[in-house]
Coordinates of C-alpha atoms and ligand atoms in Angstrom, one line a residue:
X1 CA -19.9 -49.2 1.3
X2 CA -17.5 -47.6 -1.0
X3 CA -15.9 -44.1 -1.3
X4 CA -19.0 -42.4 -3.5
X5 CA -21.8 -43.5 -1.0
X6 CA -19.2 -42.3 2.0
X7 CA -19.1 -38.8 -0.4
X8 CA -22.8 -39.1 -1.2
X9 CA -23.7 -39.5 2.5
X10 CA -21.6 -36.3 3.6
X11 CA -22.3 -33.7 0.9
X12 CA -25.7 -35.1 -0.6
X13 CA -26.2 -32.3 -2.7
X14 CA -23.4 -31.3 -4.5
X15 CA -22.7 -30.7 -7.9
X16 CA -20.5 -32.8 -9.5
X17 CA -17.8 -31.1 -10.3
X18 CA -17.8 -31.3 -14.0
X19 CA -20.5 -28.5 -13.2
X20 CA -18.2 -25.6 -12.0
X21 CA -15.4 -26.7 -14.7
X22 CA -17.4 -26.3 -17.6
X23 CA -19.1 -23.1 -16.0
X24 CA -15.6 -21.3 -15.3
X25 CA -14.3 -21.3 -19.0
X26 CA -10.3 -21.4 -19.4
X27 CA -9.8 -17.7 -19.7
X28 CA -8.9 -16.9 -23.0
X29 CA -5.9 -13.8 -23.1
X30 CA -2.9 -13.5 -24.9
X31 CA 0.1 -16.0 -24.5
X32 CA 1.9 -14.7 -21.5
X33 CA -0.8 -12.5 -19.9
X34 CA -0.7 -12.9 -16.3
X35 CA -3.7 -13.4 -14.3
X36 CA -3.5 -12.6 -10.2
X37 CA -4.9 -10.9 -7.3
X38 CA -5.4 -9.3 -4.1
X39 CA -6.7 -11.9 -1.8
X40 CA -7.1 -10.3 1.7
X41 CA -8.9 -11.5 4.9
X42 CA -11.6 -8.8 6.0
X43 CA -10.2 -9.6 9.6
X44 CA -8.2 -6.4 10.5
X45 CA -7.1 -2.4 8.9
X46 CA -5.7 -3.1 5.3
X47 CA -1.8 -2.9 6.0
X48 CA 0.6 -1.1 3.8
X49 CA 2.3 -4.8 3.0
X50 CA -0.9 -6.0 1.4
X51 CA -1.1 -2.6 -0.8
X52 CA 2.3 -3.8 -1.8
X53 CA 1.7 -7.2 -2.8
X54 CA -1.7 -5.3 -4.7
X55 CA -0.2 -3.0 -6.3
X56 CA 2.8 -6.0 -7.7
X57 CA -0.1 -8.1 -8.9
X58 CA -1.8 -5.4 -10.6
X59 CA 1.3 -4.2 -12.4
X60 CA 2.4 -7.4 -13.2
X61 CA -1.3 -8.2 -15.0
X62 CA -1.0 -4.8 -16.5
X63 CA 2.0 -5.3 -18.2
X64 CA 1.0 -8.3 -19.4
X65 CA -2.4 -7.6 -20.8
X66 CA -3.4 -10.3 -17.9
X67 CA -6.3 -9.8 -15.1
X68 CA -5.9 -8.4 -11.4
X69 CA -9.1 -9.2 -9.0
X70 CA -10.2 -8.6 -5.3
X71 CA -11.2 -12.0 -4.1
X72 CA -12.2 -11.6 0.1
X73 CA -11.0 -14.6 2.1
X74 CA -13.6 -14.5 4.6
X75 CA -14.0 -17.7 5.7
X76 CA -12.6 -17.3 9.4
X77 CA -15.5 -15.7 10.4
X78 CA -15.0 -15.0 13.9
X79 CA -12.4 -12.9 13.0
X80 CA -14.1 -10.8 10.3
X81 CA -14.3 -7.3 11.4
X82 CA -16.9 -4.9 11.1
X83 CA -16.4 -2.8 7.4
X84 CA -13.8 -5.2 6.7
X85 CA -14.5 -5.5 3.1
X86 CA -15.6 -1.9 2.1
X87 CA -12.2 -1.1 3.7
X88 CA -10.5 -3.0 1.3
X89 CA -12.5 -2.1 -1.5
X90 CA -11.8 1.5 -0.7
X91 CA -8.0 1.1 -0.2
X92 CA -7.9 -0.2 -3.3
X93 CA -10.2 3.0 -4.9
X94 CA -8.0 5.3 -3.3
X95 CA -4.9 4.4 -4.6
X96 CA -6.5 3.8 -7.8
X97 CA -5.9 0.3 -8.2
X98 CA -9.3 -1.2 -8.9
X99 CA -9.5 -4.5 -9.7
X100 CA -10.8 -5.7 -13.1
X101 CA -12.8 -8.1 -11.3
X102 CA -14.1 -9.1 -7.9
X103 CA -15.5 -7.4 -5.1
X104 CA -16.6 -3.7 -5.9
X105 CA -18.3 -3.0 -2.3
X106 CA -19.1 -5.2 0.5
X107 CA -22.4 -6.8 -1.9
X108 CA -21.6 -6.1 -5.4
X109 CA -19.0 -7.3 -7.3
X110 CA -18.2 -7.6 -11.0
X111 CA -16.5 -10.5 -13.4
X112 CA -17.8 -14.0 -14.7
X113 CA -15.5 -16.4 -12.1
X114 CA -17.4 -15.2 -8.8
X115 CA -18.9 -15.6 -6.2
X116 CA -15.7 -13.7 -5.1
X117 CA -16.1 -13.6 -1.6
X118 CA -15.2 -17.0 -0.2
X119 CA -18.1 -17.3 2.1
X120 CA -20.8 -17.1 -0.8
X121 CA -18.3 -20.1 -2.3
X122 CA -19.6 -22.7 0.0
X123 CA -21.1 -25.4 -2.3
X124 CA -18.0 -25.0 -4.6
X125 CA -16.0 -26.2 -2.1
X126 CA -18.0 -29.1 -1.1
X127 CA -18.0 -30.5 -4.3
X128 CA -14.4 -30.4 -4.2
X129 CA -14.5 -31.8 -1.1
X130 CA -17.1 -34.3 -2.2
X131 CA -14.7 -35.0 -5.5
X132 CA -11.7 -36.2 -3.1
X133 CA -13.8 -38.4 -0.5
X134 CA -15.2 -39.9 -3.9
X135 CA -11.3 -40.9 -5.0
X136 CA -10.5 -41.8 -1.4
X137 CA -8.1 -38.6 -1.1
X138 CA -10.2 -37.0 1.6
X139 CA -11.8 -38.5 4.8
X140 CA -14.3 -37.3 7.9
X141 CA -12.2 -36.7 10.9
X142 CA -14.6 -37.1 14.3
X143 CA -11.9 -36.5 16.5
X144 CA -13.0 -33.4 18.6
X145 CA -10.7 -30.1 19.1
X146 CA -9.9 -31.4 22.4
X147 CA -8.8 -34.8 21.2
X148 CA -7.2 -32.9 18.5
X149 CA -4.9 -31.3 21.9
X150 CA -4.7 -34.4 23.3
X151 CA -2.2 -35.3 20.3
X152 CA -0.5 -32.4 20.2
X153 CA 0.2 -32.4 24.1
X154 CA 1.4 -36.2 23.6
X155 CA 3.8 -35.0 20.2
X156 CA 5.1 -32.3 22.6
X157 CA 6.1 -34.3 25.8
X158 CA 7.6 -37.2 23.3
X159 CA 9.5 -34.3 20.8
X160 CA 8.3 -35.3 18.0
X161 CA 6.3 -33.4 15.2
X162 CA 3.3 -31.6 16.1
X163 CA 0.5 -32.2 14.3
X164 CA -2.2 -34.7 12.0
X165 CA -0.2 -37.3 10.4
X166 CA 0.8 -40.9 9.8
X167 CA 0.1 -42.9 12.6
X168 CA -1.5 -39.9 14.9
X169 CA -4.1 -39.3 12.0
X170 CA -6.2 -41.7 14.0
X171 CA -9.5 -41.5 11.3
X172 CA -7.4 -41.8 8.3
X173 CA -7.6 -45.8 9.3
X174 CA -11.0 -46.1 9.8
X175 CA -13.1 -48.3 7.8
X176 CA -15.3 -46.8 5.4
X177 CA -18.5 -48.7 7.4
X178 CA -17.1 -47.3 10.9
X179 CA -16.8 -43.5 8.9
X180 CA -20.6 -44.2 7.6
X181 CA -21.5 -45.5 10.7
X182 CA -20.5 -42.4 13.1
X183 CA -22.3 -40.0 10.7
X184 CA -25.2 -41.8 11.1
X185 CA -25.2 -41.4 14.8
X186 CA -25.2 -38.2 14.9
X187 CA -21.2 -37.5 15.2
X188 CA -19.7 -34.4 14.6
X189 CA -16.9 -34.5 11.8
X190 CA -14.9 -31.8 9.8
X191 CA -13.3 -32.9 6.3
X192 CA -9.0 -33.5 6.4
X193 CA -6.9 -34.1 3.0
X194 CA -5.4 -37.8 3.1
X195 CA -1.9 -36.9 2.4
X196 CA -0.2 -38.7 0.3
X197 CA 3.3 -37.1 1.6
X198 CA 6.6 -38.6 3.3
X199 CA 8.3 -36.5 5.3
X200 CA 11.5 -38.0 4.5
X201 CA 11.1 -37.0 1.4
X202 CA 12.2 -33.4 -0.7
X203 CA 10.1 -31.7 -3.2
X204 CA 12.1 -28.8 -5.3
X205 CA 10.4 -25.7 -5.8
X206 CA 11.2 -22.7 -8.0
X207 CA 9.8 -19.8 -6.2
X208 CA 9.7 -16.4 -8.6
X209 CA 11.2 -14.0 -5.7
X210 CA 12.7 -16.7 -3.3
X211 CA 14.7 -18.7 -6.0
X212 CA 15.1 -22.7 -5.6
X213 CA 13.8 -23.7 -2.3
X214 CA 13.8 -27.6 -1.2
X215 CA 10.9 -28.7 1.6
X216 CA 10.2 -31.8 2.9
X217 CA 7.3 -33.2 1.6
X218 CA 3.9 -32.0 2.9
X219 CA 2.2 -35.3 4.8
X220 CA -0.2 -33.4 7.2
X221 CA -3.7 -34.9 7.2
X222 CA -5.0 -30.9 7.1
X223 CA -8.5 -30.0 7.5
X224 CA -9.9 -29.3 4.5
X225 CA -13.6 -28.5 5.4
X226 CA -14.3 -27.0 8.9
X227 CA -17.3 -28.1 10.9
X228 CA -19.0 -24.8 9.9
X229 CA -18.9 -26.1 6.5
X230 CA -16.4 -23.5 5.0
X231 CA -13.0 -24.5 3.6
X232 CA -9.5 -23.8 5.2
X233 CA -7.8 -21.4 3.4
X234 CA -5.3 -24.1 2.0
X235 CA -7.8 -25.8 0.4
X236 CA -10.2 -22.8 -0.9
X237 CA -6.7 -21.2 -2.0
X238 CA -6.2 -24.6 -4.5
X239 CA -10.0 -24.5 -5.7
X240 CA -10.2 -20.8 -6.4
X241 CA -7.1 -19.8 -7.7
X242 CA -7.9 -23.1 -10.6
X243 CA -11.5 -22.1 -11.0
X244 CA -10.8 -18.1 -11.4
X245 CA -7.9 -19.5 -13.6
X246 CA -4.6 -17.8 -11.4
X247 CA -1.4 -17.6 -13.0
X248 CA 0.2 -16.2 -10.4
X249 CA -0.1 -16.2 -6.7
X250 CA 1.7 -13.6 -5.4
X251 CA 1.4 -13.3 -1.8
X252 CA 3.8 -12.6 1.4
X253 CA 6.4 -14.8 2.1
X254 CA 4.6 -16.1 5.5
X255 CA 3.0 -18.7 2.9
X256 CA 6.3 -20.1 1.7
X257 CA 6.6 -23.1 4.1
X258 CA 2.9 -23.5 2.6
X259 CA 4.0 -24.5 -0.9
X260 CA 4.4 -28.2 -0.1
X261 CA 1.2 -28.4 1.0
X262 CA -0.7 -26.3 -1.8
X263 CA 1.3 -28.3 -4.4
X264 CA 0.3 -31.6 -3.4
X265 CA -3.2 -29.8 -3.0
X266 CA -3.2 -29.3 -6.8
X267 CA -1.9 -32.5 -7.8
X268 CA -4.3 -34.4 -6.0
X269 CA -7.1 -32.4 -7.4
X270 CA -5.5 -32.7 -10.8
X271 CA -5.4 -28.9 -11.4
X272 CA -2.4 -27.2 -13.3
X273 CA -0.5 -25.3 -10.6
X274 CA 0.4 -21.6 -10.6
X275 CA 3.5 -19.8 -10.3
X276 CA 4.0 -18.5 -6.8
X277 CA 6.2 -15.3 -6.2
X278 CA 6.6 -14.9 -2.6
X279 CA 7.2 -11.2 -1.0
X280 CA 9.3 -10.5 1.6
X281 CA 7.8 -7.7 4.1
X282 CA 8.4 -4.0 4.4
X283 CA 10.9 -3.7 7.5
X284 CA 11.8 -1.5 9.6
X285 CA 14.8 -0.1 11.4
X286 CA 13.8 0.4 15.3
X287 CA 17.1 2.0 16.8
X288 CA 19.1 -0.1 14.7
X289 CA 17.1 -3.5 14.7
X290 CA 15.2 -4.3 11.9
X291 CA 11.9 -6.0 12.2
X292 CA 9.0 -5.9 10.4
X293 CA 6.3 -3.3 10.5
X294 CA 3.9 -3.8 13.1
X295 CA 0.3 -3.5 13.0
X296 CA 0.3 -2.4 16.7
X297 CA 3.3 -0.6 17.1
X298 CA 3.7 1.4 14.0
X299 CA 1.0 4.5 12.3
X300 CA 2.3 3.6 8.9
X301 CA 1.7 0.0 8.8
X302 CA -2.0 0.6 7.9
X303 CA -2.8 2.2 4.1
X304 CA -5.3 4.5 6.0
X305 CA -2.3 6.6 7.3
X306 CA -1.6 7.9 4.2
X307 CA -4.9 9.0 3.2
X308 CA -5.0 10.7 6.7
X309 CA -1.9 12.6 6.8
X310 CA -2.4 13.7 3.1
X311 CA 0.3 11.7 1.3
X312 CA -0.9 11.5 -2.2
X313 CA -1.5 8.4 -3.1
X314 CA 0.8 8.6 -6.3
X315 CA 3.7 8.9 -4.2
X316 CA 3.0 5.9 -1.9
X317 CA 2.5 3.8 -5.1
X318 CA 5.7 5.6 -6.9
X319 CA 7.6 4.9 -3.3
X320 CA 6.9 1.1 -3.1
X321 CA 7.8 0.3 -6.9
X322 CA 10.7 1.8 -5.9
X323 CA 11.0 -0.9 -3.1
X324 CA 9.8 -3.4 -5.5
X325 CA 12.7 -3.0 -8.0
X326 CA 15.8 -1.3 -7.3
X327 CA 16.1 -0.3 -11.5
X328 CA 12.7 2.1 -10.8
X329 CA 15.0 4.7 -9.7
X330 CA 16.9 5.5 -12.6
X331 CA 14.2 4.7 -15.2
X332 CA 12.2 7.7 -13.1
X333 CA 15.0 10.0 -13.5
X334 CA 15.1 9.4 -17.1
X335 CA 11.5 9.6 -17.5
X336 CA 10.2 12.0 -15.0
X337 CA 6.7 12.2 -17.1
X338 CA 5.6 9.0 -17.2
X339 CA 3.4 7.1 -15.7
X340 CA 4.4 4.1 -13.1
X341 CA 2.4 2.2 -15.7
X342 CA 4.9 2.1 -18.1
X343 CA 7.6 1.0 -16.2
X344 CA 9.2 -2.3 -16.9
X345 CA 8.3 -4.1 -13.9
X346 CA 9.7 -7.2 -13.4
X347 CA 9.1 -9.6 -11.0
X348 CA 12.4 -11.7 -11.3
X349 CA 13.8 -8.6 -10.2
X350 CA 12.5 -8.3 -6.4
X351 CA 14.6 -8.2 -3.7
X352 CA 14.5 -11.7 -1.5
X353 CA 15.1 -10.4 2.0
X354 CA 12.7 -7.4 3.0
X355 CA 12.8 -3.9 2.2
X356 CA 13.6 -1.1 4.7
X357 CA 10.7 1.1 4.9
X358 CA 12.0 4.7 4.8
X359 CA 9.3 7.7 5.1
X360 CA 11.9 10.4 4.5
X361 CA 12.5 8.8 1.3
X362 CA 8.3 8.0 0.9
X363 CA 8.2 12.2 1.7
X364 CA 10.7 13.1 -0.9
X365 CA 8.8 11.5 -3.6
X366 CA 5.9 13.2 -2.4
X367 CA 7.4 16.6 -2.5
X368 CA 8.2 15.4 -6.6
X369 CA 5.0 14.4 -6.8
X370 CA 3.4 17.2 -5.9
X371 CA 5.6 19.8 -8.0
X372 CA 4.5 18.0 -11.1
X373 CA 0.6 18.7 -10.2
X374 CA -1.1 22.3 -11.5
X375 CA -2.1 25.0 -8.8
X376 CA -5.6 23.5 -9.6
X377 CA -4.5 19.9 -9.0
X378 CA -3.1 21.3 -5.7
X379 CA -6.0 23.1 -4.9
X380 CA -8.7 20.5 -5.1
X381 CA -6.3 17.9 -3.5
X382 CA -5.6 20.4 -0.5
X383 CA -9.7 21.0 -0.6
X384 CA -10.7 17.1 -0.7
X385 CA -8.2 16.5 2.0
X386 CA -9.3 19.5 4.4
X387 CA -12.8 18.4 4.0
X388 CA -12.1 15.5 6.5
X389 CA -9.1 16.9 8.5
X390 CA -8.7 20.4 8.9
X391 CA -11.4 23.3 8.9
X392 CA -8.7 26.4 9.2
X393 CA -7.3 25.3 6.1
X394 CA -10.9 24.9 4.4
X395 CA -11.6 27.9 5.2
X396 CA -8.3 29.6 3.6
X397 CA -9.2 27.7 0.7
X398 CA -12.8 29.5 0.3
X399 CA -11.2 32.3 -1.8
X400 CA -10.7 29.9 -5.0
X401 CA -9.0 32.9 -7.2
X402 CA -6.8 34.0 -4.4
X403 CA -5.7 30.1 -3.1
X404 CA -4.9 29.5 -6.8
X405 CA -2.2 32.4 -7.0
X406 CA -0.9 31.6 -3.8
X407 CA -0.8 27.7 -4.7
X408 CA 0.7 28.6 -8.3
X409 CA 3.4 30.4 -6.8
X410 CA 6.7 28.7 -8.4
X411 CA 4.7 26.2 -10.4
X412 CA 4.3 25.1 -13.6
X413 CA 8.2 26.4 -14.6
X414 CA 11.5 24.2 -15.3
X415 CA 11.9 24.0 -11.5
X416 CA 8.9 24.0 -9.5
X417 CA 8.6 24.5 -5.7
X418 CA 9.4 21.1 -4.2
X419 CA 8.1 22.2 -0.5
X420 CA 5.1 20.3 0.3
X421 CA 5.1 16.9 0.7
X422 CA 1.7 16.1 1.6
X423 CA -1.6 17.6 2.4
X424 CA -1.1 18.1 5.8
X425 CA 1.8 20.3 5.1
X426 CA -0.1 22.7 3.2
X427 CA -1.2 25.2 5.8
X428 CA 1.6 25.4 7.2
X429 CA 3.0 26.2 4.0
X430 CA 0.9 29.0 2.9
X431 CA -0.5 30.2 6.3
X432 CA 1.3 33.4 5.7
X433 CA -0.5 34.5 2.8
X434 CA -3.8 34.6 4.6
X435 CA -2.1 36.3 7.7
X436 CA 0.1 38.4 9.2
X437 CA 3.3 37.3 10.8
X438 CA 2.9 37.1 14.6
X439 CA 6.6 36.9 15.1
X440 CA 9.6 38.3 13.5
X441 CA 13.3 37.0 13.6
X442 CA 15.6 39.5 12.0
X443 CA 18.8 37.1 13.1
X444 CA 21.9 39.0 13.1
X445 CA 20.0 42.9 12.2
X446 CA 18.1 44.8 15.1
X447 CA 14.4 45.5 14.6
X448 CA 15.8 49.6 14.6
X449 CA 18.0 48.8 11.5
X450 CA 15.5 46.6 9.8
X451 CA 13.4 49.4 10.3
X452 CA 15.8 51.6 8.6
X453 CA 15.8 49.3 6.1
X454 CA 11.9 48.4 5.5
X455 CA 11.7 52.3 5.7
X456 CA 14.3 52.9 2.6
X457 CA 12.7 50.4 0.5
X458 CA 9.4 51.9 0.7
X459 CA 9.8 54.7 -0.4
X460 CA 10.7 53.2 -4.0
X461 CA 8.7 50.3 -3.8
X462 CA 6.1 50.1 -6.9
X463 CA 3.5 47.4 -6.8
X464 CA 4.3 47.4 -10.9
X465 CA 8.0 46.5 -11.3
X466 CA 9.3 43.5 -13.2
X467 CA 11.4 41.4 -11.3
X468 CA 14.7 42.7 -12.6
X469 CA 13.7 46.3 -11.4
X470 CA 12.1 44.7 -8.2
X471 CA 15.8 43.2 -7.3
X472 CA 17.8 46.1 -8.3
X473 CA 15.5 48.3 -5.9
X474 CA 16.4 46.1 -3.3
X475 CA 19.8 46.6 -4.2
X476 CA 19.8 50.1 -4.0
X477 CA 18.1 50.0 -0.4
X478 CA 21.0 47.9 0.7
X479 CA 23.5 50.7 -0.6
X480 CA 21.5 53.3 0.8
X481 CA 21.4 52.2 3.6
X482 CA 25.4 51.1 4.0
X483 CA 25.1 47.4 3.1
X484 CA 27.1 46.0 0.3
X485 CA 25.1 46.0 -3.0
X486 CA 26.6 42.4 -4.3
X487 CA 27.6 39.4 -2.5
X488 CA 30.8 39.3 -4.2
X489 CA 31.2 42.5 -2.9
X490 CA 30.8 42.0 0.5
X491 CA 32.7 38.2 0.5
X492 CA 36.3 40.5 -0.3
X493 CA 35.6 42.8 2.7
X494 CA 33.0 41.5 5.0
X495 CA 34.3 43.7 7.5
X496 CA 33.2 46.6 5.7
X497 CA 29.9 46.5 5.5
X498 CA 27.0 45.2 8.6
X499 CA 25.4 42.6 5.6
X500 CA 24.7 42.5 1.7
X501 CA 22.0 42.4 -0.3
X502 CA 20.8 39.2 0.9
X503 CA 20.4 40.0 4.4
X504 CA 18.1 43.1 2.9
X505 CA 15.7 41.0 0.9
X506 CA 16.0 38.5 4.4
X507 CA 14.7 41.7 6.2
X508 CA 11.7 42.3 4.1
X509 CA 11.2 38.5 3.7
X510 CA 10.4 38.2 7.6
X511 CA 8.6 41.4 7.7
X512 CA 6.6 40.6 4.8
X513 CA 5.7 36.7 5.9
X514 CA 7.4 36.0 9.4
X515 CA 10.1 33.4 7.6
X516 CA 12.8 33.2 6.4
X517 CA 12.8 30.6 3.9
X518 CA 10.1 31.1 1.2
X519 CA 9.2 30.6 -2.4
X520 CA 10.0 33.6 -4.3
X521 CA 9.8 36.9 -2.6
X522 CA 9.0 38.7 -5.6
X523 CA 6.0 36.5 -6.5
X524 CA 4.6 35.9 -2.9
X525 CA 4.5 40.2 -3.1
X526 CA 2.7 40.2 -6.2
X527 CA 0.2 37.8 -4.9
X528 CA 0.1 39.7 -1.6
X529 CA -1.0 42.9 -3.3
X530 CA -0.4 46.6 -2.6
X531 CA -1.9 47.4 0.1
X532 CA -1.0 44.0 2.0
X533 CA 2.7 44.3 1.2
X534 CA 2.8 47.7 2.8
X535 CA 0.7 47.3 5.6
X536 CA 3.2 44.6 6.4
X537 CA 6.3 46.6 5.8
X538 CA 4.9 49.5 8.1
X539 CA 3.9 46.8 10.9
X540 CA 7.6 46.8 11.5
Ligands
LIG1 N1 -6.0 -14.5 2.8 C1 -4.6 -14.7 2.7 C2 -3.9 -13.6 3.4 O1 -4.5 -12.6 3.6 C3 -4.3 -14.7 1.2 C4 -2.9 -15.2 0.8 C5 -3.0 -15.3 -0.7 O2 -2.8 -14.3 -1.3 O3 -3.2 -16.4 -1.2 O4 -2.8 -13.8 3.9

């Protein structure tokens, strides 16, 4: 008995591998191009971390001239949830950060290094598998998950180590007639990596994010094939990311400890290793502890939040590169046109400890955001997003012609309205111009002077002014009706006079739209119309 009939008798009909590396051709890009991707487990709501690490990889490839793709780690399949891949795939469509390859719905995919769903990789992996029993780096392991306990119970009670190594890796030491011999009778067996590792030993690593790092040696006998014949995701992480020809494995920092592991996996496979950039979560600060962002306790830990409360995607994207790299900041204030494409982004440059996730700040880019877009881009934004959440607003929007005033209201100039923030906020933000105030707060002037007031004014006011005529009508209400005509004015003797010209445009503000802070007064009238500006007025 030797190694290749021990190989030959557990995976009969693999391929040798000589088959898949002539089939995956070295990918043939520019010096420098960066190849990565998104590589998520179908097993739960796509969380706003993995977007992150996405949307790194992606620009990373980008900027490079490299490739980004979706592979689906799916080979824990008890815990694969239902829509778990067309989930991802749509996270990824919605922030418009599709893949150049991979998985394109939950059956179709696109790219020459597939399958690129894990589970459809199975006799890859066995011939891997069937490749390191053949050079007596890989072994079957008969010992059953309770036996597996057994040692781990025993490790506990005597403080040592926990796991599948050196003297506790009880089949490693089996002869290659006992191993033949127990998968002849039947025996159940899974597949474990013969380590060659010491524990007392260092390895140096160079991580892209986390700097030097120094491990001990990996020398865990880890299962490499499970008994449902699919790989662990150590070892399908080392055969895919050679086969689809991986640059760069950038993934969160929970894989760190991992590297010893994965680097031995590679050598012992004899397959060039990647770089690894290791990301530290998104945190955040729960009454002054910091912890990371939960999937259970926190809305805006999955990416389906966003698309929910209406944050536009841009701004989520434009909000994490800003967590990404600190230099994003200024290079958007001197290039507020730009796309976030043609920022300099540099891994090097990410921070090593996690990010604080801060949605006021995530709000205020939206608010940007959204001042840059057209009335139309507003419009059909507002539209796609009412279509799933809100049916008053749908229905405001039914007047196309009208909405698009109302929307273009203090847009499209040097200094565009910065008041929504996301979709959600648009109702709320325009309710007024599809109805009447219910309420009015005059503040510091009665309802009988703003009365007085509204009264005055419309007896001058013409539906056909200019602005500068529009204003000095208001100013001439004010002095007619014993307010002071200028601020300045009234600042030397406030005493004088009940208010100022301000406090007479407030008055017809709140008549005219129940609020006191608006976009322009003069434009939200014109839009109005007429007839609705005075029926307002005289509902005082
Ligand atoms: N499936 C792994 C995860 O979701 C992927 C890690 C990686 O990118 O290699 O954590």
């Amino acid at each position: 008995m030797d190694y290749k009939e021990l190989a030959n008798l557990i995976f009969p009909n693999a391929k040798p591998i000589s088959y898949y590396e002539d089939k995956y051709k070295v990918r043939d890009l520019k010096e420098g191009a960066v190849v990565s991707r998104f590589a998520p487990s179908p097993t739960g709501f796509v969380h706003i971390g993995g977007l992150y690490q996405a949307l790194v990889a992606r620009l990373i490839t980008k900027k490079t001239g490299g490739v980004f793709f979706l592979r689906i780690e799916d080979t824990d399949q008890k815990r694969e949830i239902e829509n778990g891949v067309t989930d991802i795939v749509n996270s990824l469509k919605d922030f418009d950060m599709e893949p150049d390859e991979g998985m394109v719905s939950d059956t179709e995919e696109k790219g020459e290094y597939g399958p690129y769903k894990q589970s459809l990789r199975k006799d890859i992996y066995q011939a891997y598998a069937k490749y390191m029993i053949e050079m007596g780096k890989a072994y079957p392991c008969f010992c059953s998950p309770e036996e597996v306990e057994e040692i781990r119970k025993k490790q506990e009670a005597a403080k040592i180590r926990p796991g599948y190594y050196g003297v506790w890796a009880k089949c490693r030491n089996l002869t290659l007639e006992e191993m033949a011999e127990k998968i002849k009778n039947g025996e159940n067996y899974i597949v474990r990596f013969k380590s060659p590792g010491r524990e007392d030993r260092k390895i140096k690593h160079k991580d892209i994010i986390k700097g030097n790092v120094e491990f001990p040696e990996n020398d865990q006998d880890i299962v490499i094939i499970k008994a449902d014949g699919l790989p662990t995701y150590h070892f399908a992480h080392a055969v895919d990311d050679h086969l689809m020809g991986t640059t760069h494995v950038i993934r969160s920092d929970e894989w760190l400890s991992s590297v010893p592991l994965h680097l031995q996996l590679f050598q012992e496979l004899g397959f060039k290793p990647p770089k690894y950039a290791h990301i530290s979560p998104i945190m955040k600060n729960d009454n002054g502890n910091k912890r990371k962002l939960s999937k259970r306790k926190d809305p805006e830990a999955a990416v389906s939040y966003y698309k929910e409360e209406g944050i536009p995607a841009e701004a989520v994207k434009e909000y994490l590169i800003n967590i990404a790299n600190s230099s994003f900041e200024n290079w958007r204030r001197a290039n507020p046109e730009k796309s976030i494409e043609d920022f300099d982004f540099d891994l090097n440059k990410m921070s090593v400890s996690g990010a604080l996730f801060d949605m006021v700040k995530l709000l205020d880019i939206g608010k940007t955001v959204i001042s840059k877009m057209s009335a139309e881009e507003v419009y059909n934004e507002s539209i796609k997003w009412a279509k799933e959440h809100d049916d008053e607003l749908l229905k405001m929007l039914e007047d196309k012609e009208y909405s698009l005033k109302v929307l273009g209201i203090e847009r499209g100039n040097s200094k565009p309205r910065k008041d929504i923030s996301k979709w959600s906020d648009v109702k709320d933000n325009i309710i007024y111009m599809y109805k009447k105030p219910e309420e009015y707060d005059f503040d510091k002037i009665s309802r009988e002077d703003a009365k007085k007031v509204i009264n005055e004014y419309l007896k001058i006011y013409n539906e056909n002014d200019d602005k500068d005529t529009w204003f000095n009508k208001i100013k001439d209400t004010a002095e007619k009706c014993g307010y002071a005509r200028e601020v300045k004015e009234y600042k030397q003797n406030p005493e004088k006079w009940p208010g100022h010209v301000g406090d007479v445009s407030t008055v017809l503000r709140v008549a005219i739209t129940g609020r006191r802070n608006t976009p322009d007064l003069y434009e939200i009238m014109n839009v109005l119309g007429k007839d609705e500006v005075i029926s307002r007025l005289q509902a005082i």
